[in-house]
Every structure is written in structure tokens, then in C-alpha cells.
Tab-separated table of C-alpha atoms in Angstrom:
chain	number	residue	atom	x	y	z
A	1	UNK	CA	-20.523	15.330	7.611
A	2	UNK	CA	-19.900	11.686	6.905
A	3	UNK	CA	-23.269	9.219	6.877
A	4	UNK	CA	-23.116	6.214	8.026
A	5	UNK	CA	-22.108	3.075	5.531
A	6	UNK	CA	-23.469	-0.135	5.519
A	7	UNK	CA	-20.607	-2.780	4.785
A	8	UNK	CA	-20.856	-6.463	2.749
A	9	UNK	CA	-18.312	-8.811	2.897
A	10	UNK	CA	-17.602	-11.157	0.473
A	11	UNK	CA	-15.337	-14.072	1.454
A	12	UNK	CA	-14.623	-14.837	5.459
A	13	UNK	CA	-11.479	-16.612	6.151
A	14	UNK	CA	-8.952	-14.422	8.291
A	15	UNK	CA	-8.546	-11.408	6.489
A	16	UNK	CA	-12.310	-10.853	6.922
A	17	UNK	CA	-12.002	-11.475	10.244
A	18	UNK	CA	-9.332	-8.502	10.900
A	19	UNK	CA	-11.479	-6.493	8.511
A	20	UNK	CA	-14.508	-6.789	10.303
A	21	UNK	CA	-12.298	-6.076	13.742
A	22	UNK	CA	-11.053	-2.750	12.193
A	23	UNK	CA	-14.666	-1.693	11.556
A	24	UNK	CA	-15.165	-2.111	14.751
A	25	UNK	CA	-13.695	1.423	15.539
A	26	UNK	CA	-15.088	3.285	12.650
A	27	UNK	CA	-18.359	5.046	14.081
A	28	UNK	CA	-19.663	5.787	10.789
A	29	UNK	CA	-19.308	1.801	9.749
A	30	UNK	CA	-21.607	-0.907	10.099
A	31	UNK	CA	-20.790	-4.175	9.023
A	32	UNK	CA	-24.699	-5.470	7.784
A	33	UNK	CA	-24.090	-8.771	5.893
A	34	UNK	CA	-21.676	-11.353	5.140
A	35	UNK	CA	-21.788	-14.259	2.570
A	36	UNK	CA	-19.591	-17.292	2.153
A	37	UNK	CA	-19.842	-20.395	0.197
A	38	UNK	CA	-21.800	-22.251	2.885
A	39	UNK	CA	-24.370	-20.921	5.190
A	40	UNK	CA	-23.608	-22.342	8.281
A	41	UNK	CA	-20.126	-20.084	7.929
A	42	UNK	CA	-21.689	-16.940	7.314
A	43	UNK	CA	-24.016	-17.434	10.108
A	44	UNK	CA	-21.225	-18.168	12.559
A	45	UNK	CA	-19.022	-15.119	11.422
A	46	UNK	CA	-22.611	-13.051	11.579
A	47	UNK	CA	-23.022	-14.415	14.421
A	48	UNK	CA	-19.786	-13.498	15.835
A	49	UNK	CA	-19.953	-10.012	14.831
A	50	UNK	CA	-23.490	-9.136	15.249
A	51	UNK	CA	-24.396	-9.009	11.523
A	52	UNK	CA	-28.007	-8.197	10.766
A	53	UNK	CA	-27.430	-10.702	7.407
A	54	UNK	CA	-25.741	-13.496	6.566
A	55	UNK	CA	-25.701	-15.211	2.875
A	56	UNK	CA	-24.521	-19.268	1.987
A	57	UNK	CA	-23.582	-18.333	-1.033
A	58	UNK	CA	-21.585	-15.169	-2.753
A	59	UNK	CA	-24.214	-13.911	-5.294
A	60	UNK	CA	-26.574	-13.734	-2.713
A	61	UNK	CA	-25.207	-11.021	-0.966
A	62	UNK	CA	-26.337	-8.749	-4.084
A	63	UNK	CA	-30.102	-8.892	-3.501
A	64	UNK	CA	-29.269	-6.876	-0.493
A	65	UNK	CA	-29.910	-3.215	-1.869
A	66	UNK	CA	-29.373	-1.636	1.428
A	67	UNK	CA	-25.632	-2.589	1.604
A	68	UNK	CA	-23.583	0.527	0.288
A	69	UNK	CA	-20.070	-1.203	-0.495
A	70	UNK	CA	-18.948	-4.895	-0.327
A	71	UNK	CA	-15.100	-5.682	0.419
A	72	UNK	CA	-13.823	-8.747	-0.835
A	73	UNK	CA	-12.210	-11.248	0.889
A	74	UNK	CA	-11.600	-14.169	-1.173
A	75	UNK	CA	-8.643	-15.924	-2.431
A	76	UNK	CA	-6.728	-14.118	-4.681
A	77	UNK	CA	-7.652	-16.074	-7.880
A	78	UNK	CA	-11.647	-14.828	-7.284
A	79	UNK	CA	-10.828	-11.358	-7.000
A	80	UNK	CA	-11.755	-10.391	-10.615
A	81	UNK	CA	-14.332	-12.549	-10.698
A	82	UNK	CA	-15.848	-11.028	-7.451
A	83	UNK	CA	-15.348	-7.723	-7.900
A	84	UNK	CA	-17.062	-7.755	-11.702
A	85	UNK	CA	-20.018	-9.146	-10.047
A	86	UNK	CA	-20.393	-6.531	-7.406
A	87	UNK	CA	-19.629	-3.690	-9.907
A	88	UNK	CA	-22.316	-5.582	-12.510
A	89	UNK	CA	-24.622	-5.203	-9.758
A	90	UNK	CA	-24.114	-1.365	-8.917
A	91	UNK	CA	-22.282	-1.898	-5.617
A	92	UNK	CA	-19.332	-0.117	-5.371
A	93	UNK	CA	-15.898	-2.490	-4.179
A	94	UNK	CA	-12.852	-2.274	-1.948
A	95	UNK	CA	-11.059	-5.308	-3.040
A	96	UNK	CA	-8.039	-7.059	-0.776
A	97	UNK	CA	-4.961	-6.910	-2.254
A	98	UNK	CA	-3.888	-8.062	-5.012
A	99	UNK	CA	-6.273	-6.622	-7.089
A	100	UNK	CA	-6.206	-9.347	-9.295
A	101	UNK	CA	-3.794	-11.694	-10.254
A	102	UNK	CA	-2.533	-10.171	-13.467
A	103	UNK	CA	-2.903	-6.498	-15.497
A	104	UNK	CA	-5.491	-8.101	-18.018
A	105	UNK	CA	-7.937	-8.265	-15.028
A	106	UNK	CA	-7.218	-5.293	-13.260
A	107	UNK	CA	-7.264	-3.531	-16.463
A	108	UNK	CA	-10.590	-5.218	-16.951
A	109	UNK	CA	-12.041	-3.869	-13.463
A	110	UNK	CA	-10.748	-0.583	-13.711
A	111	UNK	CA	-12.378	-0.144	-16.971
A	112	UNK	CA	-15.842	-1.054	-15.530
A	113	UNK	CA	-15.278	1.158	-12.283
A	114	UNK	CA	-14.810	4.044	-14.988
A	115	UNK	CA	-17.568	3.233	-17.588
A	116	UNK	CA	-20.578	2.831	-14.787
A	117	UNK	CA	-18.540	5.925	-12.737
A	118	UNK	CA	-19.128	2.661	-9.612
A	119	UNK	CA	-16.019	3.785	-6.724
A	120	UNK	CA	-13.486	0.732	-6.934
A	121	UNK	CA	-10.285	0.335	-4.825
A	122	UNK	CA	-7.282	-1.880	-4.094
A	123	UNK	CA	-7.277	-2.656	-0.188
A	124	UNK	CA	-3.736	-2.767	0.147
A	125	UNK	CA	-3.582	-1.638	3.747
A	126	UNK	CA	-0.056	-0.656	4.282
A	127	UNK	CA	-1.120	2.105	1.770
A	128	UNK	CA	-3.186	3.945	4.230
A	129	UNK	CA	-1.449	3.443	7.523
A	130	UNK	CA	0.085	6.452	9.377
A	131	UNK	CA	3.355	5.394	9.259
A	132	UNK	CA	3.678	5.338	5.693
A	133	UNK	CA	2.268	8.635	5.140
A	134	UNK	CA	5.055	9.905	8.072
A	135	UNK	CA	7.226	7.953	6.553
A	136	UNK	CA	6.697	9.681	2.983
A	137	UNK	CA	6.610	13.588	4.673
A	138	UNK	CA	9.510	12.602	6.077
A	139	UNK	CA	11.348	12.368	2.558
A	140	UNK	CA	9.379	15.154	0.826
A	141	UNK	CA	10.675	17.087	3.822
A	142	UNK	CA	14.071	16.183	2.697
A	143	UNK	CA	15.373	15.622	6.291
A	144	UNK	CA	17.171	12.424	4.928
A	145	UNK	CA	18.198	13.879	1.503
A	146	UNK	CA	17.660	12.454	-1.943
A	147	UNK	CA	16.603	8.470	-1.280
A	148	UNK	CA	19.645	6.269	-3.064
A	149	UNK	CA	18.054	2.577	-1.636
A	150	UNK	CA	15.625	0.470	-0.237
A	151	UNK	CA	16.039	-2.680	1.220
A	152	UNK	CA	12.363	-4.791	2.347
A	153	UNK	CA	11.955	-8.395	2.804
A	154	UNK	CA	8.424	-10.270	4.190
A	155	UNK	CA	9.374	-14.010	4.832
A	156	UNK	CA	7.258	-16.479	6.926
A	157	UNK	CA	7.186	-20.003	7.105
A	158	UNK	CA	3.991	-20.825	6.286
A	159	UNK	CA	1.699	-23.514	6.662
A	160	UNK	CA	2.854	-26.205	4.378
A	161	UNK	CA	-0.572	-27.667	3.211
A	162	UNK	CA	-0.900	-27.762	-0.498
A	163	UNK	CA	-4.619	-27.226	-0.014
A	164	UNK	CA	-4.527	-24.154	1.827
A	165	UNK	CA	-3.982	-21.291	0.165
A	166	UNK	CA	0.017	-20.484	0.602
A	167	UNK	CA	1.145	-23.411	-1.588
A	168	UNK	CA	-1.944	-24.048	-3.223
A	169	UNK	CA	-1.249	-22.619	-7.142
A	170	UNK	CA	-4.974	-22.716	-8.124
A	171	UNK	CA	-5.280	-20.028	-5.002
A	172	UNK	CA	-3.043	-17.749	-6.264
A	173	UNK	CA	-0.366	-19.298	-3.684
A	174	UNK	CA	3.523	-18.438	-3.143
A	175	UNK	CA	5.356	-15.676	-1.172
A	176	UNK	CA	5.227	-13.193	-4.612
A	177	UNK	CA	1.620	-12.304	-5.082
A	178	UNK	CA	1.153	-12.532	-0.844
A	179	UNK	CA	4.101	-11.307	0.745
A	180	UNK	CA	6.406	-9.684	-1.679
A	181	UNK	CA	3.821	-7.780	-3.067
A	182	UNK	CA	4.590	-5.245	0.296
A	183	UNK	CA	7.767	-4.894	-0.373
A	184	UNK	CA	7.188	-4.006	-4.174
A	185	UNK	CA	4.329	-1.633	-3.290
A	186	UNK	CA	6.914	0.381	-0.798
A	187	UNK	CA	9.551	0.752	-3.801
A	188	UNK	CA	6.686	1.693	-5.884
A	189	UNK	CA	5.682	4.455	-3.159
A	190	UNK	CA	8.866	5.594	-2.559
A	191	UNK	CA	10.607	5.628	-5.929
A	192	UNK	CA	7.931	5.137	-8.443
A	193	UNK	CA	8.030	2.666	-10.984
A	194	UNK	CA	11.439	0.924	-11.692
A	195	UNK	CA	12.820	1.507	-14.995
A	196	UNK	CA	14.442	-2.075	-14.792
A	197	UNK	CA	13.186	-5.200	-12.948
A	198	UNK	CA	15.681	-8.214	-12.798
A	199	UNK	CA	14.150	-10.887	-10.187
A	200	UNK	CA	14.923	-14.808	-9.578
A	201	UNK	CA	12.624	-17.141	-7.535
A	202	UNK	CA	12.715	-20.657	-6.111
A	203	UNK	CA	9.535	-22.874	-7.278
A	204	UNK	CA	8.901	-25.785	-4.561
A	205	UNK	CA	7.029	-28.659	-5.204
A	206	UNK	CA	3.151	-27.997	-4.898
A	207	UNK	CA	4.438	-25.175	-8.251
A	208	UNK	CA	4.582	-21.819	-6.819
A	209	UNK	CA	7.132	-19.885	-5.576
A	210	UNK	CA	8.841	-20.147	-2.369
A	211	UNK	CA	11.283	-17.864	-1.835
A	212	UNK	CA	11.713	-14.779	-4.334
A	213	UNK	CA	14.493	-12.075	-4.735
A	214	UNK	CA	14.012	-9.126	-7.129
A	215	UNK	CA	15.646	-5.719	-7.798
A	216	UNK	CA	14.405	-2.632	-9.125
A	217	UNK	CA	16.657	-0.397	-11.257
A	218	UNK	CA	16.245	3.330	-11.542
A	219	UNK	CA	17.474	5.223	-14.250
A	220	UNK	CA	17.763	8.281	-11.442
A	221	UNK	CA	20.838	5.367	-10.074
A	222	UNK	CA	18.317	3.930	-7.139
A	223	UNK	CA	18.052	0.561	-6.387
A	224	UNK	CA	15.765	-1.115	-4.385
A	225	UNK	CA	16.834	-4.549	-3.022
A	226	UNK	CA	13.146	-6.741	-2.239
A	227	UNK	CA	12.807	-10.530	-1.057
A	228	UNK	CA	9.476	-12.409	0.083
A	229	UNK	CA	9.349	-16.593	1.126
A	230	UNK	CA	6.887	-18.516	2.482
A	231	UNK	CA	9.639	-20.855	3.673
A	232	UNK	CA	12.068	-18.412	5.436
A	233	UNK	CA	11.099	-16.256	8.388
A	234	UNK	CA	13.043	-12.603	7.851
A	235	UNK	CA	12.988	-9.280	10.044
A	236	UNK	CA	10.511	-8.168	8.108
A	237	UNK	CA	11.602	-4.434	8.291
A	238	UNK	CA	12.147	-1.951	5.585
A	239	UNK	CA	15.251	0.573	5.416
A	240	UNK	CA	14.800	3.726	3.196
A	241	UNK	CA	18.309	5.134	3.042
A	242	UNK	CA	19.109	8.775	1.565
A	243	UNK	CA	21.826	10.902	0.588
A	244	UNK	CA	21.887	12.576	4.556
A	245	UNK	CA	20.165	9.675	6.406
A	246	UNK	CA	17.775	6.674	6.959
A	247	UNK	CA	14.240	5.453	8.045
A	248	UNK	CA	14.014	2.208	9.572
A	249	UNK	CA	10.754	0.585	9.519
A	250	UNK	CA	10.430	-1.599	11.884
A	251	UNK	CA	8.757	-5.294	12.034
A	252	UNK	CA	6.710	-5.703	10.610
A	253	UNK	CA	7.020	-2.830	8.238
A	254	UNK	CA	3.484	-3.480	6.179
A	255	UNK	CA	1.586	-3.088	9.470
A	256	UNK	CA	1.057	-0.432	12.281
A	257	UNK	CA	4.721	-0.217	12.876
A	258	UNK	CA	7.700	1.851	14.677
A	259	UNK	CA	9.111	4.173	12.866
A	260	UNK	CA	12.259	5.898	12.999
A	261	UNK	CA	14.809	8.259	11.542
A	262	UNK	CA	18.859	7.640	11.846
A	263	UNK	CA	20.640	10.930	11.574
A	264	UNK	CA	24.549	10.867	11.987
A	265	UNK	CA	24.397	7.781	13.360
A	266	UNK	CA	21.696	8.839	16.240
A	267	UNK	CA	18.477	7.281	15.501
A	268	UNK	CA	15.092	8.792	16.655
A	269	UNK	CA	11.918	7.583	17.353
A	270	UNK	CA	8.653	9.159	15.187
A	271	UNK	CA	6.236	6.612	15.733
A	272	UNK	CA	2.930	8.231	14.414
A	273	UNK	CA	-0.150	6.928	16.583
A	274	UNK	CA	-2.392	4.721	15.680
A	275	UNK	CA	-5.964	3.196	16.209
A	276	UNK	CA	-7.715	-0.180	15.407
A	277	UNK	CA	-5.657	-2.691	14.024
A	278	UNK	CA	-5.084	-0.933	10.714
A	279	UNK	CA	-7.705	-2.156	8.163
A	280	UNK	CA	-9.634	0.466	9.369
A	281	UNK	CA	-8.036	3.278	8.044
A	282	UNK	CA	-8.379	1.437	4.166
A	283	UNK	CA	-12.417	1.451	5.286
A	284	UNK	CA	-12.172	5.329	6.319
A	285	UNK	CA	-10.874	6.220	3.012
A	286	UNK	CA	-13.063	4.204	0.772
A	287	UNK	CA	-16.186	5.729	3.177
A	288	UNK	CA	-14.376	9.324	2.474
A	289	UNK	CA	-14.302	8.795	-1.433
A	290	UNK	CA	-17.979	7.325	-1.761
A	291	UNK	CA	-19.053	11.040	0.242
A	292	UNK	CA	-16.952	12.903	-1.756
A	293	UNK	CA	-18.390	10.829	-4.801
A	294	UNK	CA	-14.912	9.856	-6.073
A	295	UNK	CA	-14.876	6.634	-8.167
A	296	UNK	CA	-10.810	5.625	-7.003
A	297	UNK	CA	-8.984	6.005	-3.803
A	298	UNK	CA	-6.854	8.885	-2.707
A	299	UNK	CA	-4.142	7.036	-1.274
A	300	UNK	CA	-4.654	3.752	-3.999
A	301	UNK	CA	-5.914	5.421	-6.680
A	302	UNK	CA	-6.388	3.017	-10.363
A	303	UNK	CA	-3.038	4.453	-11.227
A	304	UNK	CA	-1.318	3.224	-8.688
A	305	UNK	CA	-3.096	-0.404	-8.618
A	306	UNK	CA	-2.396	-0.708	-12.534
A	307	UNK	CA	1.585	-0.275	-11.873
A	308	UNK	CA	1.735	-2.586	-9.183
A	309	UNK	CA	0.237	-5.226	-10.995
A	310	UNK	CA	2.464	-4.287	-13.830
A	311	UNK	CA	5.814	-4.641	-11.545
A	312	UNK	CA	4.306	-7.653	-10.096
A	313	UNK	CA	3.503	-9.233	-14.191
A	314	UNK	CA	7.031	-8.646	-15.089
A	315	UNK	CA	8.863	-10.830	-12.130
A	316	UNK	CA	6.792	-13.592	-12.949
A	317	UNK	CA	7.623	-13.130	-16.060
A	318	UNK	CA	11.359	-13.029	-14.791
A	319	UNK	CA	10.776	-16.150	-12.462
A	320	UNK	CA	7.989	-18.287	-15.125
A	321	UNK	CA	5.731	-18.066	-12.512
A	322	UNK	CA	2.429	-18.794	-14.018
A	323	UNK	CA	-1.194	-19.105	-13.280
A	324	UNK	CA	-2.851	-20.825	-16.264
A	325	UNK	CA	-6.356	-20.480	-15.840
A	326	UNK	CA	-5.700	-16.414	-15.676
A	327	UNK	CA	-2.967	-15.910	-17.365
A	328	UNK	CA	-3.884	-18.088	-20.617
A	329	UNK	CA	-6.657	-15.396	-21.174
A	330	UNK	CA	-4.350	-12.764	-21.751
């Protein structure tokens, strides 16, 4: 049987906030102490969520020895840093997506996950969600024959303040590393990783990219047609279409979504069911690895993390979309 886990959060703008929500309906989950950068914020979100601790400051958080994993929270551009100061400490991490912001880092953190044998996973939610496991039995089943392409798009229009974190480059900002990361991570799932990546973006004003197109090339003859923006809202759905038939995820496809398959032009519901609001089924699976005494996820493993980041290196590369202050220590 399961014990009960006691949860640190590191970082508490609005992803926290849904994290701490999905915990919620996770018996075995407790969330017992929060830090941000000031202390009246981590006493309000404490506050709001009945946490027995609350930290002003993120290195805090680690002189709490009865907190059994932190999930971080933080812009995408602290990430690394972050997550090599919970693993430096012992604690084991499930870190929000992306991992880091290039493959030097998350090369970096899944090197010190292995050499202190400390569990560390990517919290990229989508990858734990019952539709996408449907989704994938669906195809292994064969029911819509060999896959031949995928077409997935995430486009909002976002908050246009260059000092939030959308358009702000020092936070990692731009539709790639946020929102077209989803689509990416679905090829990835589906098809593996591409044997050819050709990808263009659009760079706005405050430097980072605004809207962003990119193909994958298989050398099976796939093709997977992807597209993120932070300045254009899109469906939002993904279409996985095989040799006998389709699956349409439906908007929006990275979250508990409809699901269903299009046979001879008939198309059928096969909605799996769902609880919580979906980050809770990333916190069941870390909690099932750190029983089982795995050091990776099941569903995210390190494998899986370090080709994402890979696909996601070579269309900035493709695009010269850059983030000096991590990039430069490559």
C-alpha cells in the first residue's frame, strides 16, 4: 500500500495554484509547505490551501526534512537552477515542464538524479492524462492502421506585458518553449523522434518568438505538421490520422479532453473519465515511483525528457531563438 507523501512547492504563480488544486483529490497527498520569493506570498497561498509551512524565500524550503518531494513551479529559466538545489539537498523533484531550457541542463539534472539514485521527473502533464494513454492503446490496437500524420497547434493570445513571463525573454518567454512544446511532445509520443526537423518562427519585439511553425520528418514517410503563438488563438486540437482512420483530440488537446475515433467517415466518442483537474495524475505517478523506489517516471521517464529537449534545441536552432544567459554555457 501507498504511504502518505508530504509535498513542497517551490514557486507559486498559477501553475502552483492548479497543482496544489489537483492534490486536492489525491488521498495519499498532502501539500505541507510552500516557499516563494517573499513571505507575505507564501503565507497567503499557505494560507489559502491550509499549508502547515510557508517559506519567503526558495532555499528555505530545504531545512524542512519532513517534506518527501518538492515540485517546482518557477519560471522556466530557474528550473535547473531549482531542481539542482533540491536534488543537492536529498529531496527528490517533479519539475514543471520544460525541464529546463536547453539539453546542457537537463543533461546536467539527469546526471545528478542518477549519481545520488534521488527520483527526478519532467511534469509535463499531458503525459499522464487518460486520454493520452487511450489515445495511444488505441493505435497499438491498430483500429486506425499504421499512423501517416499529425497535425497539433496551441495558440493563445497572451498577455502582452513584456514583464510577465509570455514575452519576457529573460523568463524563458514565447509560444515555443510554453505552448508548442505540447504539440512536439504528442509527435514525440506518437511517432518517436523525427529523423528531420525543418521549423520557421516569427520573433516580435520584446525578442522571443511569437508565432512558430515546425515539421517533423520521418524516415518511416510520417509527417507531423505542429504550430504554437502567443499572438494567435487556434482550435487547439490534435488529429492523429492512420492508414484506416483518425483520432481527433479535441480542445484543448494537452488537457483532460474528448476524445474520439473517425472510422469510415462515422466518428465515435471514447472519452476516458477523468478526475481532478489533471495535475493530479503527474503527482500519482511521481508518489507511485518514490514507493516503488524508481529514480525516473514511468510515463516521463529521463529518456523521454532528454529527446524532447533535444527536438525542442534544434527548432531554435532552426528559428535563432536564443536564451543567452543558458545557452552561452553550452
Amino acid at each position: 500500500m501507498m504511504r502518505n507523501y508530504r509535498w513542497g512547492i517551490v514557486g507559486l504563480g498559477w501553475i502552483a495554484e492548479k497543482f496544489a488544486e489537483g492534490l486536492q483529490v489525491l488521498p495519499d497527498a498532502q501539500l505541507y509547505a510552500v516557499a516563494s520569493r517573499t513571505q507575505v506570498k507564501a503565507d497567503d497561498f499557505a494560507s489559502r490551501y491550509k499549508v502547515p509551512y510557508a517559506y519567503g524565500s526558495y532555499r528555505n524550503i530545504l531545512n524542512n526534512r519532513s517534506i518527501d518531494i518538492i515540485y517546482i513551479a518557477t519560471p522556466h529559466t530557474l528550473h535547473y537552477e531549482n531542481t539542482m538545489m533540491c536534488l543537492d539537498a536529498g529531496f527528490p523533484v517533479l519539475c514543471e515542464k520544460p525541464f529546463a531550457v536547453n539539453s546542457f541542463e537537463v543533461n546536467k539534472m539527469i546526471n545528478k538524479s542518477k549519481e545520488s539514485g534521488i527520483f527526478l521527473m519532467e511534469a509535463m502533464w499531458t503525459a499522464f492524462l487518460p486520454s493520452v494513454k487511450k489515445v495511444k492503446g488505441i493505435i497499438s490496437e491498430g483500429l486506425i492502421g499504421k499512423v501517416e500524420f499529425i497535425r497539433a497547434d496551441f495558440g493563445i493570445r497572451a498577455d502582452n506585458n513584456p514583464k510577465k513571463r509570455w514575452f519576457n525573454k529573460d523568463l524563458g518567454g514565447g509560444s515555443l518553449l510554453d505552448a508548442g512544446i505540447y504539440p512536439a511532445y504528442l509527435a514525440l509520443e506518437i511517432l518517436g523522434m523525427p529523423d528531420n526537423i525543418n521549423a520557421l518562427a516569427s520573433i516580435g519585439p520584446t525578442g522571443v518568438d511569437e508565432n512558430c511553425g515546425f515539421i517533423f520528418q520521418y524516415k518511416r514517410g510520417e509527417i507531423a505538421s505542429l504550430y504554437s503563438s502567443i499572438i494567435a488563438k487556434t482550435g487547439i486540437d490534435a488529429m492523429i490520422t492512420g492508414s484506416k482512420g483518425s483520432i481527433h483530440i479535441h480542445s484543448n488537446f494537452f488537457m483532460p479532453a474528448s476524445v474520439s475515433v473517425i472510422l469510415d467517415e462515422t466518428e465515435k466518442d471514447i472519452t476516458p473519465e477523468y478526475i481532478g483537474n489533471g495535475y493530479n495524475y503527474e503527482a500519482a505517478e511521481a508518489m507511485e515511483c518514490l514507493d516503488k523506489g524508481f529514480t525516473e517516471g514511468i510515463s516521463m521517464n529521463h529518456e523521454k525528457s532528454m529527446m524532447l529537449i533535444k527536438i525542442l534545441d534544434e527548432i531554435r536552432k532552426k528559428c535563432n531563438i536564443r536564451y543567452p544567459k543558458h545557452d552561452d554555457k553550452e
